[in-house]
Coordinates of C-alpha atoms in Angstrom, one line a residue:
M1 CA -12.9 -13.0 24.7
S2 CA -14.1 -16.4 23.1
G3 CA -12.6 -17.1 19.9
P4 CA -9.5 -16.5 17.8
D5 CA -11.5 -13.6 15.9
A6 CA -12.5 -11.7 19.2
A7 CA -9.3 -9.2 19.2
A8 CA -7.3 -11.1 16.9
P9 CA -3.4 -9.0 17.9
A10 CA -1.8 -8.3 14.7
V11 CA 1.7 -9.8 15.3
S12 CA 4.5 -10.1 12.7
R13 CA 6.0 -13.1 11.6
P14 CA 9.8 -13.2 12.7
K15 CA 11.8 -14.1 9.9
G16 CA 13.4 -17.6 9.4
T17 CA 11.2 -20.0 11.0
G18 CA 12.1 -23.8 10.5
R19 CA 15.4 -24.5 9.4
D20 CA 17.2 -22.1 11.9
G21 CA 16.1 -23.9 15.1
Q22 CA 12.4 -22.1 15.5
P23 CA 9.3 -24.3 15.3
G24 CA 8.7 -26.1 12.1
R25 CA 5.2 -25.7 10.2
W26 CA 4.0 -28.9 10.8
L27 CA 4.6 -28.0 14.9
F28 CA 2.4 -24.4 13.8
V29 CA -0.2 -27.0 12.2
G30 CA -0.5 -29.1 15.3
I31 CA -1.2 -25.9 17.3
L32 CA -3.7 -24.7 14.9
L33 CA -5.5 -28.1 15.4
W34 CA -5.4 -27.7 18.9
L35 CA -6.9 -24.4 19.0
G36 CA -9.7 -25.0 16.6
I37 CA -10.4 -28.5 18.7
G38 CA -9.9 -26.7 22.1
W39 CA -11.8 -23.6 21.3
G40 CA -14.9 -25.8 19.6
S41 CA -15.0 -27.5 22.9
T42 CA -16.0 -24.5 24.9
Q43 CA -19.6 -24.4 23.2
P44 CA -20.8 -27.6 24.0
L45 CA -18.9 -27.4 27.8
G46 CA -20.6 -24.0 28.3
K47 CA -24.2 -25.6 27.8
I48 CA -23.1 -28.3 30.2
A49 CA -22.4 -25.8 32.6
T50 CA -25.8 -24.1 32.5
Q51 CA -27.7 -27.7 33.1
G52 CA -27.2 -27.1 36.8
G53 CA -29.6 -24.4 36.9
A54 CA -27.0 -21.6 37.9
G55 CA -27.8 -18.2 36.4
A56 CA -25.9 -16.5 33.8
L57 CA -24.4 -14.0 36.3
G58 CA -22.7 -16.7 38.3
L59 CA -21.5 -18.6 35.2
T60 CA -20.0 -15.3 34.0
F61 CA -18.6 -14.6 37.4
W62 CA -16.9 -17.6 37.8
Q63 CA -15.6 -17.9 34.3
A64 CA -13.8 -14.5 35.0
V65 CA -12.2 -15.7 38.0
I66 CA -10.8 -18.7 36.4
C67 CA -9.7 -16.9 33.5
T68 CA -8.1 -14.4 35.8
V69 CA -6.0 -17.0 37.7
V70 CA -4.8 -18.9 34.2
L71 CA -3.7 -15.7 32.7
G72 CA -2.4 -14.3 35.8
M73 CA 0.2 -17.0 36.1
I74 CA 1.0 -16.8 32.7
S75 CA 1.9 -13.3 32.9
L76 CA 3.6 -13.7 36.3
A77 CA 5.7 -16.4 34.8
R78 CA 6.6 -14.2 32.0
G79 CA 7.3 -11.4 34.6
R80 CA 4.7 -9.3 33.5
G81 CA 2.5 -8.3 36.2
L82 CA -0.7 -5.9 36.2
V83 CA -0.5 -2.6 34.5
L84 CA -2.2 0.0 36.5
T85 CA -2.0 3.5 34.6
R86 CA -5.0 5.2 33.3
R87 CA -5.1 4.2 29.6
A88 CA -4.7 0.4 31.2
L89 CA -7.4 0.6 33.4
T90 CA -9.9 2.3 31.0
F91 CA -9.0 -0.3 28.3
Y92 CA -9.7 -2.8 31.5
G93 CA -13.1 -1.8 31.8
I94 CA -14.0 -1.2 28.2
V95 CA -12.8 -4.6 27.2
A96 CA -14.5 -6.2 30.0
V97 CA -18.0 -5.1 29.3
L98 CA -18.0 -5.5 25.7
G99 CA -15.8 -8.9 25.7
T100 CA -16.6 -10.6 28.7
V101 CA -19.4 -9.4 31.0
L102 CA -22.3 -8.7 28.4
P103 CA -21.3 -11.8 25.6
G104 CA -21.2 -13.9 29.0
L105 CA -24.5 -13.5 29.8
T106 CA -25.9 -13.6 26.5
F107 CA -23.8 -16.7 25.8
Y108 CA -25.1 -18.6 29.0
T109 CA -28.5 -17.5 28.6
S110 CA -29.0 -18.6 24.6
A111 CA -26.7 -21.6 25.1
E112 CA -29.0 -22.9 28.0
R113 CA -31.8 -22.9 25.2
L114 CA -30.3 -23.5 22.0
P115 CA -28.3 -26.3 20.8
S116 CA -24.6 -26.3 21.1
G117 CA -23.6 -27.0 17.5
I118 CA -26.4 -24.0 16.4
M119 CA -24.3 -21.7 18.8
S120 CA -20.6 -23.1 17.4
I121 CA -22.0 -21.4 14.0
I122 CA -23.2 -18.3 15.4
I123 CA -20.1 -17.4 17.0
S124 CA -18.2 -17.7 13.6
T125 CA -20.4 -14.4 12.5
I126 CA -17.7 -12.3 14.6
P127 CA -15.6 -11.0 11.3
M128 CA -18.9 -10.7 9.4
M129 CA -20.5 -8.1 11.9
A130 CA -16.8 -6.4 12.6
F131 CA -16.6 -5.3 8.6
P132 CA -19.8 -3.3 8.7
L133 CA -18.5 -1.7 12.0
A134 CA -15.1 -1.0 10.3
L135 CA -16.8 0.4 7.2
V136 CA -18.8 2.8 9.0
L137 CA -15.8 4.1 11.1
G138 CA -13.7 4.4 7.6
M139 CA -11.0 1.4 9.0
E140 CA -12.2 -0.2 5.9
R141 CA -13.0 0.1 2.2
F142 CA -16.2 -1.3 0.8
D143 CA -15.5 -4.5 -1.1
G144 CA -18.0 -6.0 -3.6
M145 CA -16.7 -10.3 -2.5
R146 CA -16.8 -9.1 1.3
F147 CA -20.0 -7.6 1.2
L148 CA -21.2 -11.1 -0.4
G149 CA -19.6 -12.9 2.7
L150 CA -22.0 -10.9 4.4
I151 CA -24.8 -11.9 2.5
L152 CA -23.9 -15.5 3.1
G153 CA -23.7 -15.1 6.7
L154 CA -27.4 -13.9 6.8
V155 CA -28.4 -16.8 4.5
A156 CA -26.9 -19.2 7.0
V157 CA -28.7 -17.4 9.6
V158 CA -32.0 -18.2 7.8
L159 CA -31.3 -21.6 7.1
I160 CA -31.1 -22.6 10.9
A161 CA -34.1 -20.0 11.7
L162 CA -36.7 -20.9 8.6
P163 CA -36.6 -24.6 8.1
S164 CA -38.8 -26.4 10.6
T165 CA -36.3 -29.1 11.1
S166 CA -33.4 -27.1 11.9
L167 CA -34.1 -26.8 15.6
P168 CA -35.9 -29.1 18.2
D169 CA -38.3 -26.8 19.1
R170 CA -39.6 -23.8 17.3
G171 CA -39.7 -21.6 20.2
M172 CA -35.8 -21.7 20.3
I173 CA -36.0 -19.3 17.3
A174 CA -36.7 -16.6 19.7
F175 CA -33.0 -17.0 21.5
L176 CA -31.2 -16.4 18.1
P177 CA -31.3 -13.1 18.2
L178 CA -30.0 -12.9 21.6
A179 CA -27.2 -15.4 20.7
L180 CA -26.0 -13.1 17.9
C181 CA -25.8 -10.4 20.5
G182 CA -22.5 -12.0 21.6
P183 CA -20.6 -12.1 18.2
L184 CA -21.9 -8.4 17.7
L185 CA -20.2 -7.5 21.2
Y186 CA -17.4 -9.4 20.2
A187 CA -17.0 -7.4 16.7
V188 CA -17.6 -3.9 18.7
E189 CA -14.6 -5.1 20.8
A190 CA -12.4 -6.1 18.2
T191 CA -13.0 -3.0 16.5
F192 CA -12.1 -0.9 19.5
V193 CA -8.9 -2.6 20.0
A194 CA -8.1 -2.1 16.5
R195 CA -8.5 1.6 16.5
F196 CA -7.5 2.3 20.2
G197 CA -4.6 -0.3 20.9
M198 CA -4.1 -2.2 24.3
A199 CA -2.7 0.8 26.1
G200 CA 1.0 -0.2 25.7
M201 CA 0.5 -3.9 26.7
D202 CA 1.1 -7.6 25.3
P203 CA -2.6 -9.2 24.5
V204 CA -2.1 -11.6 27.3
Q205 CA -1.1 -9.1 30.3
A206 CA -3.8 -7.2 29.0
M207 CA -6.6 -9.8 29.0
F208 CA -5.6 -10.4 32.5
G209 CA -6.6 -7.3 33.6
V210 CA -9.7 -7.4 31.7
S211 CA -10.6 -10.6 33.3
L212 CA -9.6 -9.3 36.6
T213 CA -12.0 -6.4 36.1
A214 CA -14.9 -8.3 34.6
A215 CA -15.0 -10.5 37.7
I216 CA -15.1 -7.4 40.1
L217 CA -18.1 -5.7 37.8
T218 CA -19.6 -9.3 37.8
L219 CA -19.8 -9.9 41.6
P220 CA -22.2 -7.1 42.8
L221 CA -24.6 -7.8 39.9
M222 CA -24.6 -11.6 41.0
L223 CA -25.1 -10.7 44.3
A224 CA -27.7 -8.0 43.7
T225 CA -29.6 -10.3 41.3
G226 CA -29.6 -13.5 43.9
Q227 CA -27.8 -15.2 41.3
T228 CA -25.0 -16.4 43.6
Y229 CA -23.4 -19.5 42.9
V230 CA -20.6 -21.5 44.6
P231 CA -19.2 -24.2 42.2
W232 CA -19.1 -26.5 44.7
P233 CA -19.3 -29.3 45.4
V234 CA -17.9 -30.1 41.9
G235 CA -20.4 -32.0 40.0
R236 CA -20.3 -32.7 35.8
E237 CA -21.7 -29.1 35.6
E238 CA -19.1 -27.7 37.7
A239 CA -16.2 -29.6 35.9
A240 CA -17.4 -28.2 32.7
L241 CA -17.3 -24.6 33.8
A242 CA -13.8 -24.6 35.2
L243 CA -12.6 -26.7 32.3
S244 CA -14.4 -24.5 29.7
S245 CA -12.7 -21.6 31.4
A246 CA -9.3 -22.8 32.0
L247 CA -9.3 -23.3 28.1
H248 CA -10.5 -20.1 27.3
G249 CA -7.4 -18.5 29.2
L250 CA -4.8 -21.3 28.0
L251 CA -6.3 -21.1 24.2
Y252 CA -5.8 -17.5 24.4
A253 CA -2.6 -17.4 25.4
T254 CA -1.6 -20.2 22.8
Y255 CA -3.3 -18.2 19.8
V256 CA -0.6 -15.0 20.6
W257 CA 2.3 -17.4 20.5
L258 CA 1.3 -18.8 17.5
A259 CA 0.4 -15.5 15.9
A260 CA 3.5 -14.2 16.9
R261 CA 5.8 -17.0 15.2
A262 CA 3.6 -18.4 12.6
G263 CA 1.9 -15.0 11.6
S264 CA -1.6 -13.5 12.4
V265 CA -2.8 -14.8 8.9
F266 CA -2.2 -18.3 10.0
A267 CA -3.4 -18.3 13.2
A268 CA -6.5 -16.6 12.1
Q269 CA -7.4 -20.2 10.1
S270 CA -8.1 -21.6 13.7
S271 CA -11.6 -19.7 13.3
Y272 CA -13.0 -22.2 10.3
L273 CA -11.9 -25.3 12.8
V274 CA -13.4 -23.7 15.4
T275 CA -16.9 -23.9 14.2
A276 CA -16.4 -27.5 12.4
A277 CA -15.1 -28.8 16.0
G278 CA -17.8 -27.3 17.7
M279 CA -20.4 -29.2 15.7
I280 CA -18.4 -32.6 16.3
W281 CA -18.2 -32.1 20.0
A282 CA -21.9 -31.5 20.4
M283 CA -22.2 -34.7 18.8
V284 CA -19.9 -36.3 21.2
L285 CA -20.7 -34.8 24.4
L286 CA -24.5 -33.8 24.1
G287 CA -25.6 -36.6 21.5
E288 CA -26.9 -33.9 19.2
R289 CA -27.6 -34.9 15.5
P290 CA -27.9 -31.9 13.3
A291 CA -30.4 -31.3 10.5
P292 CA -29.0 -31.4 7.1
T293 CA -30.1 -28.0 6.8
V294 CA -27.7 -27.3 9.8
W295 CA -25.1 -28.5 8.0
L296 CA -25.7 -26.7 4.7
A297 CA -26.0 -23.8 7.0
V298 CA -22.1 -24.5 8.2
A299 CA -21.1 -24.6 4.8
V300 CA -22.7 -21.2 3.5
M301 CA -21.5 -19.6 7.0
L302 CA -17.9 -20.8 6.3
T303 CA -17.7 -19.5 2.7
G304 CA -19.5 -16.1 4.0
V305 CA -16.5 -15.9 6.6
A306 CA -13.6 -16.8 4.2
L307 CA -15.0 -14.0 1.6
V308 CA -15.3 -11.5 4.5
Q309 CA -11.5 -12.3 5.7
S310 CA -9.8 -12.8 2.4
R311 CA -9.0 -9.1 1.3
Q312 CA -8.0 -8.3 5.1
R313 CA -5.4 -11.3 4.8
I314 CA -4.2 -10.1 1.7
A315 CA -3.7 -6.9 3.3
R316 CA -1.7 -8.6 6.6
K317 CA 0.5 -10.7 4.4
A318 CA 2.3 -7.9 3.4
T319 CA 3.6 -7.2 7.0
D320 CA 3.3 -11.0 8.3

């Protein structure tokens, strides 16, 4: 899982936060900023990790290993170890494939070739892809405003693909569909979790098992395809991989904490900050200078995301 919309836990907010000794709103705002800035940095860090020549399978394997260590330590500190029931093992396998292994392969392959800022825009399409899936499965009802949001998302992608100034190399257009596969897989994963739940586990505990399963699944594939990668000695690329992977684990745990205390509606606002922060981090870390049409695509995409999520958030407020 790579972002706040991948499989956001719908956690109700405890009553009476702020004056009764519970964390106040400004603390929540600060944590929200940390989520947006932190998750936004993982896009350029992921691109840096690809610059050392390591294959996508090798990078995906080590990302899963590092997430396993981080989430495992958090789970054990909370006194919640790995669950090994049949339901849990099935959950681990399905979510590991949909939310880690396949998206990892598409992300690292496309991130190597596309600007990091473009990748930050593309990742925000997750809720747009989840909505039509939910419609097909009867989990959502058709809504005109949310459909308009889907259209705006498509317009944003067109703004990236068509103008000759949006991409440094026109050959990069071929990798846009591959980059969009990641959000589609995350949307399928989110739909699966929303429909079937997490086998009785809490989100951090569940993702600990998912990360471990992803590492186990990826290891033989890495070895069989000759993409064996040992991130040692630690250079710029290896440090970027370690930092981005550790951030994934820490940020997800933070997201769950924030959703439990401030409400899932409030926590989901981090998705807007992720795209904006990703664009800024790409400028700072990679020296990217997006064309005006790319900034226009950002505005159109975030407007579309707001429309797609608006009715869903209204419904959630009744339970937050």
